[in-house]
């Protein structure tokens, strides 16, 4: 009988503690929701700053390694912001709130992927051009060079259509200019061409 009374008193104190915790949580939810909204707003602003940071870079066209290293740090920051957005979405679910749609984050991630492919294309183009211009002519495979130049031009045109910035314009112009010289290179690289020609 004593144990039953002890159990009831423990149950009663547990109920009181639970009600106190529920009241505390209810009083803090509004403040926590405002704080979460502020965090989400700050995250969105940081995403927009990263998006603006992805613009430009035409001055580094000849040596894209500086831009590529900066892109790597932007990629890491985007990954961190993506993880934070997922965490904030979980918090909103806990608070029974509508989840924020991170449209700027999604757009910046897509833009980043395009910019990263642009600088990869610039790097490949610079390597192709350097190899073609500095290698002895008889070592250059004219057919392979023609194919590579056509692919580079196609990629440059597609990237210019997507981004239309200074870097894509330079890449497109340089590949187009080089492509104009390809018929001559093909003729000179023809195995049937003799020294007397």
JSON list of C-alpha atoms in Angstrom, two decimals:
[
{"chain": "A", "resi": 1, "resn": "UNK", "atom": "CA", "xyz": [0.00, 0.00, 0.00]},
{"chain": "A", "resi": 2, "resn": "UNK", "atom": "CA", "xyz": [2.87, 2.34, 0.77]},
{"chain": "A", "resi": 3, "resn": "UNK", "atom": "CA", "xyz": [4.43, 1.56, -2.61]},
{"chain": "A", "resi": 4, "resn": "UNK", "atom": "CA", "xyz": [1.20, 2.40, -4.40]},
{"chain": "A", "resi": 5, "resn": "UNK", "atom": "CA", "xyz": [1.04, 5.77, -2.63]},
{"chain": "A", "resi": 6, "resn": "UNK", "atom": "CA", "xyz": [4.71, 6.39, -3.52]},
{"chain": "A", "resi": 7, "resn": "UNK", "atom": "CA", "xyz": [4.00, 5.47, -7.13]},
{"chain": "A", "resi": 8, "resn": "UNK", "atom": "CA", "xyz": [1.04, 7.87, -7.26]},
{"chain": "A", "resi": 9, "resn": "UNK", "atom": "CA", "xyz": [3.09, 10.70, -5.79]},
{"chain": "A", "resi": 10, "resn": "UNK", "atom": "CA", "xyz": [5.88, 10.06, -8.32]},
{"chain": "A", "resi": 11, "resn": "UNK", "atom": "CA", "xyz": [3.31, 9.95, -11.11]},
{"chain": "A", "resi": 12, "resn": "UNK", "atom": "CA", "xyz": [1.80, 13.21, -9.90]},
{"chain": "A", "resi": 13, "resn": "UNK", "atom": "CA", "xyz": [5.21, 14.93, -9.74]},
{"chain": "A", "resi": 14, "resn": "UNK", "atom": "CA", "xyz": [6.04, 13.56, -13.21]},
{"chain": "A", "resi": 15, "resn": "UNK", "atom": "CA", "xyz": [2.80, 15.02, -14.56]},
{"chain": "A", "resi": 16, "resn": "UNK", "atom": "CA", "xyz": [3.58, 18.40, -12.98]},
{"chain": "A", "resi": 17, "resn": "UNK", "atom": "CA", "xyz": [7.11, 18.38, -14.43]},
{"chain": "A", "resi": 18, "resn": "UNK", "atom": "CA", "xyz": [5.79, 17.42, -17.87]},
{"chain": "A", "resi": 19, "resn": "UNK", "atom": "CA", "xyz": [3.25, 20.24, -17.79]},
{"chain": "A", "resi": 20, "resn": "UNK", "atom": "CA", "xyz": [5.99, 22.67, -16.71]},
{"chain": "A", "resi": 21, "resn": "UNK", "atom": "CA", "xyz": [8.20, 21.52, -19.60]},
{"chain": "A", "resi": 22, "resn": "UNK", "atom": "CA", "xyz": [5.31, 21.83, -22.08]},
{"chain": "A", "resi": 23, "resn": "UNK", "atom": "CA", "xyz": [4.57, 25.34, -20.81]},
{"chain": "A", "resi": 24, "resn": "UNK", "atom": "CA", "xyz": [8.26, 26.27, -21.11]},
{"chain": "A", "resi": 25, "resn": "UNK", "atom": "CA", "xyz": [8.45, 24.91, -24.65]},
{"chain": "A", "resi": 26, "resn": "UNK", "atom": "CA", "xyz": [5.24, 26.71, -25.63]},
{"chain": "A", "resi": 27, "resn": "UNK", "atom": "CA", "xyz": [6.62, 29.98, -24.26]},
{"chain": "A", "resi": 28, "resn": "UNK", "atom": "CA", "xyz": [9.90, 29.56, -26.18]},
{"chain": "A", "resi": 29, "resn": "UNK", "atom": "CA", "xyz": [8.52, 28.34, -29.53]},
{"chain": "A", "resi": 30, "resn": "UNK", "atom": "CA", "xyz": [7.70, 31.85, -30.74]},
{"chain": "A", "resi": 31, "resn": "UNK", "atom": "CA", "xyz": [11.16, 33.13, -29.90]},
{"chain": "A", "resi": 32, "resn": "UNK", "atom": "CA", "xyz": [12.82, 30.06, -31.40]},
{"chain": "A", "resi": 33, "resn": "UNK", "atom": "CA", "xyz": [10.74, 30.40, -34.56]},
{"chain": "A", "resi": 34, "resn": "UNK", "atom": "CA", "xyz": [11.82, 34.03, -34.97]},
{"chain": "A", "resi": 35, "resn": "UNK", "atom": "CA", "xyz": [15.43, 33.04, -34.42]},
{"chain": "A", "resi": 36, "resn": "UNK", "atom": "CA", "xyz": [15.11, 30.25, -36.99]},
{"chain": "A", "resi": 37, "resn": "UNK", "atom": "CA", "xyz": [13.58, 32.68, -39.50]},
{"chain": "A", "resi": 38, "resn": "UNK", "atom": "CA", "xyz": [16.53, 35.02, -38.93]},
{"chain": "A", "resi": 39, "resn": "UNK", "atom": "CA", "xyz": [18.98, 32.15, -39.54]},
{"chain": "A", "resi": 40, "resn": "UNK", "atom": "CA", "xyz": [17.17, 31.21, -42.75]},
{"chain": "A", "resi": 41, "resn": "UNK", "atom": "CA", "xyz": [17.25, 34.84, -43.92]},
{"chain": "A", "resi": 42, "resn": "UNK", "atom": "CA", "xyz": [20.99, 35.05, -43.20]},
{"chain": "A", "resi": 43, "resn": "UNK", "atom": "CA", "xyz": [21.59, 31.78, -45.07]},
{"chain": "A", "resi": 44, "resn": "UNK", "atom": "CA", "xyz": [19.68, 33.13, -48.07]},
{"chain": "A", "resi": 45, "resn": "UNK", "atom": "CA", "xyz": [21.77, 36.32, -48.03]},
{"chain": "A", "resi": 46, "resn": "UNK", "atom": "CA", "xyz": [24.99, 34.29, -47.91]},
{"chain": "A", "resi": 47, "resn": "UNK", "atom": "CA", "xyz": [23.78, 32.25, -50.88]},
{"chain": "A", "resi": 48, "resn": "UNK", "atom": "CA", "xyz": [23.16, 35.44, -52.87]},
{"chain": "A", "resi": 49, "resn": "UNK", "atom": "CA", "xyz": [26.66, 36.68, -52.01]},
{"chain": "A", "resi": 50, "resn": "UNK", "atom": "CA", "xyz": [28.12, 33.41, -53.29]},
{"chain": "A", "resi": 51, "resn": "UNK", "atom": "CA", "xyz": [26.04, 33.73, -56.46]},
{"chain": "A", "resi": 52, "resn": "UNK", "atom": "CA", "xyz": [27.48, 37.20, -57.07]},
{"chain": "A", "resi": 53, "resn": "UNK", "atom": "CA", "xyz": [30.97, 35.90, -56.33]},
{"chain": "A", "resi": 54, "resn": "UNK", "atom": "CA", "xyz": [30.60, 33.43, -59.22]},
{"chain": "A", "resi": 55, "resn": "UNK", "atom": "CA", "xyz": [30.43, 36.27, -61.76]},
{"chain": "A", "resi": 56, "resn": "UNK", "atom": "CA", "xyz": [33.49, 37.48, -63.65]},
{"chain": "A", "resi": 57, "resn": "UNK", "atom": "CA", "xyz": [36.99, 36.07, -63.74]},
{"chain": "A", "resi": 58, "resn": "UNK", "atom": "CA", "xyz": [37.81, 37.05, -67.34]},
{"chain": "A", "resi": 59, "resn": "UNK", "atom": "CA", "xyz": [41.16, 38.46, -66.21]},
{"chain": "A", "resi": 60, "resn": "UNK", "atom": "CA", "xyz": [42.25, 34.92, -65.29]},
{"chain": "A", "resi": 61, "resn": "UNK", "atom": "CA", "xyz": [41.47, 33.38, -68.69]},
{"chain": "A", "resi": 62, "resn": "UNK", "atom": "CA", "xyz": [45.08, 32.49, -69.47]},
{"chain": "A", "resi": 63, "resn": "UNK", "atom": "CA", "xyz": [45.67, 30.85, -66.08]},
{"chain": "A", "resi": 64, "resn": "UNK", "atom": "CA", "xyz": [42.38, 29.56, -64.67]},
{"chain": "A", "resi": 65, "resn": "UNK", "atom": "CA", "xyz": [44.04, 27.86, -61.68]},
{"chain": "A", "resi": 66, "resn": "UNK", "atom": "CA", "xyz": [43.29, 30.86, -59.42]},
{"chain": "A", "resi": 67, "resn": "UNK", "atom": "CA", "xyz": [39.62, 30.75, -60.36]},
{"chain": "A", "resi": 68, "resn": "UNK", "atom": "CA", "xyz": [39.51, 26.96, -59.97]},
{"chain": "A", "resi": 69, "resn": "UNK", "atom": "CA", "xyz": [40.90, 27.19, -56.42]},
{"chain": "A", "resi": 70, "resn": "UNK", "atom": "CA", "xyz": [38.35, 29.89, -55.58]},
{"chain": "A", "resi": 71, "resn": "UNK", "atom": "CA", "xyz": [35.62, 27.69, -57.07]},
{"chain": "A", "resi": 72, "resn": "UNK", "atom": "CA", "xyz": [36.71, 24.89, -54.75]},
{"chain": "A", "resi": 73, "resn": "UNK", "atom": "CA", "xyz": [36.22, 27.11, -51.70]},
{"chain": "A", "resi": 74, "resn": "UNK", "atom": "CA", "xyz": [32.82, 28.24, -53.04]},
{"chain": "A", "resi": 75, "resn": "UNK", "atom": "CA", "xyz": [31.88, 24.59, -53.54]},
{"chain": "A", "resi": 76, "resn": "UNK", "atom": "CA", "xyz": [32.75, 23.81, -49.91]},
{"chain": "A", "resi": 77, "resn": "UNK", "atom": "CA", "xyz": [30.74, 26.80, -48.70]},
{"chain": "A", "resi": 78, "resn": "UNK", "atom": "CA", "xyz": [27.76, 25.77, -50.84]},
{"chain": "A", "resi": 79, "resn": "UNK", "atom": "CA", "xyz": [27.93, 22.29, -49.32]},
{"chain": "A", "resi": 80, "resn": "UNK", "atom": "CA", "xyz": [27.91, 23.80, -45.82]},
{"chain": "A", "resi": 81, "resn": "UNK", "atom": "CA", "xyz": [24.95, 26.02, -46.67]},
{"chain": "A", "resi": 82, "resn": "UNK", "atom": "CA", "xyz": [23.10, 23.05, -48.15]},
{"chain": "A", "resi": 83, "resn": "UNK", "atom": "CA", "xyz": [23.62, 21.09, -44.93]},
{"chain": "A", "resi": 84, "resn": "UNK", "atom": "CA", "xyz": [22.41, 24.07, -42.89]},
{"chain": "A", "resi": 85, "resn": "UNK", "atom": "CA", "xyz": [19.31, 24.36, -45.07]},
{"chain": "A", "resi": 86, "resn": "UNK", "atom": "CA", "xyz": [18.49, 20.71, -44.43]},
{"chain": "A", "resi": 87, "resn": "UNK", "atom": "CA", "xyz": [18.98, 21.22, -40.70]},
{"chain": "A", "resi": 88, "resn": "UNK", "atom": "CA", "xyz": [16.73, 24.31, -40.71]},
{"chain": "A", "resi": 89, "resn": "UNK", "atom": "CA", "xyz": [14.09, 22.36, -42.61]},
{"chain": "A", "resi": 90, "resn": "UNK", "atom": "CA", "xyz": [14.18, 19.69, -39.90]},
{"chain": "A", "resi": 91, "resn": "UNK", "atom": "CA", "xyz": [13.74, 22.40, -37.25]},
{"chain": "A", "resi": 92, "resn": "UNK", "atom": "CA", "xyz": [10.77, 23.81, -39.13]},
{"chain": "A", "resi": 93, "resn": "UNK", "atom": "CA", "xyz": [9.24, 20.34, -39.24]},
{"chain": "A", "resi": 94, "resn": "UNK", "atom": "CA", "xyz": [9.73, 20.04, -35.47]},
{"chain": "A", "resi": 95, "resn": "UNK", "atom": "CA", "xyz": [7.97, 23.39, -34.97]},
{"chain": "A", "resi": 96, "resn": "UNK", "atom": "CA", "xyz": [5.13, 22.33, -37.31]},
{"chain": "A", "resi": 97, "resn": "UNK", "atom": "CA", "xyz": [5.99, 25.13, -39.74]},
{"chain": "A", "resi": 98, "resn": "UNK", "atom": "CA", "xyz": [5.95, 25.16, -43.53]},
{"chain": "A", "resi": 99, "resn": "UNK", "atom": "CA", "xyz": [9.39, 24.35, -44.84]},
{"chain": "A", "resi": 100, "resn": "UNK", "atom": "CA", "xyz": [11.18, 27.24, -46.52]},
{"chain": "A", "resi": 101, "resn": "UNK", "atom": "CA", "xyz": [11.92, 26.64, -50.19]},
{"chain": "A", "resi": 102, "resn": "UNK", "atom": "CA", "xyz": [15.58, 27.45, -50.74]},
{"chain": "A", "resi": 103, "resn": "UNK", "atom": "CA", "xyz": [15.16, 28.61, -54.34]},
{"chain": "A", "resi": 104, "resn": "UNK", "atom": "CA", "xyz": [18.22, 30.87, -54.27]},
{"chain": "A", "resi": 105, "resn": "UNK", "atom": "CA", "xyz": [20.34, 28.01, -52.97]},
{"chain": "A", "resi": 106, "resn": "UNK", "atom": "CA", "xyz": [19.10, 25.69, -55.69]},
{"chain": "A", "resi": 107, "resn": "UNK", "atom": "CA", "xyz": [19.67, 28.33, -58.39]},
{"chain": "A", "resi": 108, "resn": "UNK", "atom": "CA", "xyz": [23.16, 29.07, -57.07]},
{"chain": "A", "resi": 109, "resn": "UNK", "atom": "CA", "xyz": [24.06, 25.37, -57.04]},
{"chain": "A", "resi": 110, "resn": "UNK", "atom": "CA", "xyz": [22.93, 25.06, -60.66]},
{"chain": "A", "resi": 111, "resn": "UNK", "atom": "CA", "xyz": [24.80, 28.23, -61.62]},
{"chain": "A", "resi": 112, "resn": "UNK", "atom": "CA", "xyz": [27.90, 26.95, -59.81]},
{"chain": "A", "resi": 113, "resn": "UNK", "atom": "CA", "xyz": [27.80, 23.71, -61.80]},
{"chain": "A", "resi": 114, "resn": "UNK", "atom": "CA", "xyz": [27.66, 25.70, -65.04]},
{"chain": "A", "resi": 115, "resn": "UNK", "atom": "CA", "xyz": [30.48, 28.04, -63.98]},
{"chain": "A", "resi": 116, "resn": "UNK", "atom": "CA", "xyz": [32.59, 25.08, -62.90]},
{"chain": "A", "resi": 117, "resn": "UNK", "atom": "CA", "xyz": [32.08, 23.41, -66.29]},
{"chain": "A", "resi": 118, "resn": "UNK", "atom": "CA", "xyz": [32.98, 26.73, -67.96]},
{"chain": "A", "resi": 119, "resn": "UNK", "atom": "CA", "xyz": [36.33, 26.94, -66.19]},
{"chain": "A", "resi": 120, "resn": "UNK", "atom": "CA", "xyz": [37.01, 23.28, -66.88]},
{"chain": "A", "resi": 121, "resn": "UNK", "atom": "CA", "xyz": [36.35, 24.01, -70.57]},
{"chain": "A", "resi": 122, "resn": "UNK", "atom": "CA", "xyz": [38.65, 27.06, -70.42]},
{"chain": "A", "resi": 123, "resn": "UNK", "atom": "CA", "xyz": [41.39, 24.96, -68.87]},
{"chain": "A", "resi": 124, "resn": "UNK", "atom": "CA", "xyz": [40.99, 22.24, -71.52]},
{"chain": "A", "resi": 125, "resn": "UNK", "atom": "CA", "xyz": [40.95, 24.83, -74.29]},
{"chain": "A", "resi": 126, "resn": "UNK", "atom": "CA", "xyz": [44.13, 26.49, -73.02]},
{"chain": "A", "resi": 127, "resn": "UNK", "atom": "CA", "xyz": [45.87, 23.09, -72.89]},
{"chain": "A", "resi": 128, "resn": "UNK", "atom": "CA", "xyz": [44.67, 22.18, -76.39]},
{"chain": "A", "resi": 129, "resn": "UNK", "atom": "CA", "xyz": [45.72, 25.54, -77.82]},
{"chain": "A", "resi": 130, "resn": "UNK", "atom": "CA", "xyz": [49.10, 25.47, -76.08]},
{"chain": "A", "resi": 131, "resn": "UNK", "atom": "CA", "xyz": [49.80, 21.95, -77.31]},
{"chain": "A", "resi": 132, "resn": "UNK", "atom": "CA", "xyz": [48.73, 22.78, -80.86]},
{"chain": "A", "resi": 133, "resn": "UNK", "atom": "CA", "xyz": [50.81, 25.95, -81.02]},
{"chain": "A", "resi": 134, "resn": "UNK", "atom": "CA", "xyz": [54.01, 24.70, -79.37]},
{"chain": "A", "resi": 135, "resn": "UNK", "atom": "CA", "xyz": [54.31, 21.10, -80.57]},
{"chain": "A", "resi": 136, "resn": "UNK", "atom": "CA", "xyz": [56.30, 20.36, -83.73]},
{"chain": "A", "resi": 137, "resn": "UNK", "atom": "CA", "xyz": [53.85, 20.37, -86.62]},
{"chain": "A", "resi": 138, "resn": "UNK", "atom": "CA", "xyz": [54.60, 16.81, -87.72]},
{"chain": "A", "resi": 139, "resn": "UNK", "atom": "CA", "xyz": [53.75, 15.52, -84.23]},
{"chain": "A", "resi": 140, "resn": "UNK", "atom": "CA", "xyz": [50.31, 17.13, -84.26]},
{"chain": "A", "resi": 141, "resn": "UNK", "atom": "CA", "xyz": [47.51, 14.78, -85.28]},
{"chain": "A", "resi": 142, "resn": "UNK", "atom": "CA", "xyz": [45.50, 17.09, -87.56]},
{"chain": "A", "resi": 143, "resn": "UNK", "atom": "CA", "xyz": [42.35, 14.95, -87.51]},
{"chain": "A", "resi": 144, "resn": "UNK", "atom": "CA", "xyz": [42.37, 14.74, -83.71]},
{"chain": "A", "resi": 145, "resn": "UNK", "atom": "CA", "xyz": [43.02, 18.47, -83.43]},
{"chain": "A", "resi": 146, "resn": "UNK", "atom": "CA", "xyz": [40.10, 19.15, -85.78]},
{"chain": "A", "resi": 147, "resn": "UNK", "atom": "CA", "xyz": [37.75, 17.03, -83.67]},
{"chain": "A", "resi": 148, "resn": "UNK", "atom": "CA", "xyz": [38.95, 18.58, -80.41]},
{"chain": "A", "resi": 149, "resn": "UNK", "atom": "CA", "xyz": [38.56, 22.10, -81.81]},
{"chain": "A", "resi": 150, "resn": "UNK", "atom": "CA", "xyz": [35.03, 21.32, -83.01]},
{"chain": "A", "resi": 151, "resn": "UNK", "atom": "CA", "xyz": [34.07, 19.96, -79.57]},
{"chain": "A", "resi": 152, "resn": "UNK", "atom": "CA", "xyz": [35.65, 22.98, -77.85]},
{"chain": "A", "resi": 153, "resn": "UNK", "atom": "CA", "xyz": [33.74, 25.36, -80.14]},
{"chain": "A", "resi": 154, "resn": "UNK", "atom": "CA", "xyz": [30.46, 23.53, -79.54]},
{"chain": "A", "resi": 155, "resn": "UNK", "atom": "CA", "xyz": [31.00, 23.59, -75.76]},
{"chain": "A", "resi": 156, "resn": "UNK", "atom": "CA", "xyz": [32.01, 27.26, -75.83]},
{"chain": "A", "resi": 157, "resn": "UNK", "atom": "CA", "xyz": [28.91, 28.18, -77.83]},
{"chain": "A", "resi": 158, "resn": "UNK", "atom": "CA", "xyz": [26.63, 26.23, -75.44]},
{"chain": "A", "resi": 159, "resn": "UNK", "atom": "CA", "xyz": [28.26, 27.81, -72.38]},
{"chain": "A", "resi": 160, "resn": "UNK", "atom": "CA", "xyz": [27.95, 31.27, -73.92]},
{"chain": "A", "resi": 161, "resn": "UNK", "atom": "CA", "xyz": [24.28, 30.62, -74.54]},
{"chain": "A", "resi": 162, "resn": "UNK", "atom": "CA", "xyz": [23.80, 29.63, -70.87]},
{"chain": "A", "resi": 163, "resn": "UNK", "atom": "CA", "xyz": [25.95, 32.24, -69.13]},
{"chain": "A", "resi": 164, "resn": "UNK", "atom": "CA", "xyz": [26.67, 34.96, -71.69]},
{"chain": "A", "resi": 165, "resn": "UNK", "atom": "CA", "xyz": [29.46, 36.66, -69.74]},
{"chain": "A", "resi": 166, "resn": "UNK", "atom": "CA", "xyz": [32.94, 37.99, -70.55]},
{"chain": "A", "resi": 167, "resn": "UNK", "atom": "CA", "xyz": [34.64, 34.62, -70.04]},
{"chain": "A", "resi": 168, "resn": "UNK", "atom": "CA", "xyz": [32.27, 32.74, -72.34]},
{"chain": "A", "resi": 169, "resn": "UNK", "atom": "CA", "xyz": [32.61, 35.47, -74.97]},
{"chain": "A", "resi": 170, "resn": "UNK", "atom": "CA", "xyz": [36.41, 35.20, -74.92]},
{"chain": "A", "resi": 171, "resn": "UNK", "atom": "CA", "xyz": [36.27, 31.40, -75.05]},
{"chain": "A", "resi": 172, "resn": "UNK", "atom": "CA", "xyz": [33.79, 31.44, -77.92]},
{"chain": "A", "resi": 173, "resn": "UNK", "atom": "CA", "xyz": [35.80, 34.01, -79.89]},
{"chain": "A", "resi": 174, "resn": "UNK", "atom": "CA", "xyz": [39.09, 32.17, -79.44]},
{"chain": "A", "resi": 175, "resn": "UNK", "atom": "CA", "xyz": [37.67, 28.78, -80.37]},
{"chain": "A", "resi": 176, "resn": "UNK", "atom": "CA", "xyz": [35.92, 30.29, -83.41]},
{"chain": "A", "resi": 177, "resn": "UNK", "atom": "CA", "xyz": [39.13, 31.99, -84.52]},
{"chain": "A", "resi": 178, "resn": "UNK", "atom": "CA", "xyz": [41.09, 28.77, -84.13]},
{"chain": "A", "resi": 179, "resn": "UNK", "atom": "CA", "xyz": [38.39, 26.78, -85.92]},
{"chain": "A", "resi": 180, "resn": "UNK", "atom": "CA", "xyz": [38.84, 29.00, -88.98]},
{"chain": "A", "resi": 181, "resn": "UNK", "atom": "CA", "xyz": [42.45, 27.78, -89.26]},
{"chain": "A", "resi": 182, "resn": "UNK", "atom": "CA", "xyz": [41.58, 24.09, -89.03]},
{"chain": "A", "resi": 183, "resn": "UNK", "atom": "CA", "xyz": [41.06, 23.51, -92.81]},
{"chain": "A", "resi": 184, "resn": "UNK", "atom": "CA", "xyz": [44.59, 24.78, -93.46]},
{"chain": "A", "resi": 185, "resn": "UNK", "atom": "CA", "xyz": [45.99, 22.60, -90.69]},
{"chain": "A", "resi": 186, "resn": "UNK", "atom": "CA", "xyz": [44.14, 19.60, -92.12]},
{"chain": "A", "resi": 187, "resn": "UNK", "atom": "CA", "xyz": [45.58, 20.25, -95.58]},
{"chain": "A", "resi": 188, "resn": "UNK", "atom": "CA", "xyz": [49.10, 20.68, -94.24]},
{"chain": "A", "resi": 189, "resn": "UNK", "atom": "CA", "xyz": [48.72, 17.65, -92.00]},
{"chain": "A", "resi": 190, "resn": "UNK", "atom": "CA", "xyz": [47.54, 15.43, -94.84]},
{"chain": "A", "resi": 191, "resn": "UNK", "atom": "CA", "xyz": [49.87, 12.41, -95.05]},
{"chain": "A", "resi": 192, "resn": "UNK", "atom": "CA", "xyz": [49.75, 12.63, -98.86]},
{"chain": "A", "resi": 193, "resn": "UNK", "atom": "CA", "xyz": [51.34, 16.09, -98.67]},
{"chain": "A", "resi": 194, "resn": "UNK", "atom": "CA", "xyz": [54.96, 15.87, -99.81]},
{"chain": "A", "resi": 195, "resn": "UNK", "atom": "CA", "xyz": [57.86, 18.21, -99.16]},
{"chain": "A", "resi": 196, "resn": "UNK", "atom": "CA", "xyz": [57.72, 19.40, -102.77]},
{"chain": "A", "resi": 197, "resn": "UNK", "atom": "CA", "xyz": [54.18, 20.74, -102.22]}
]
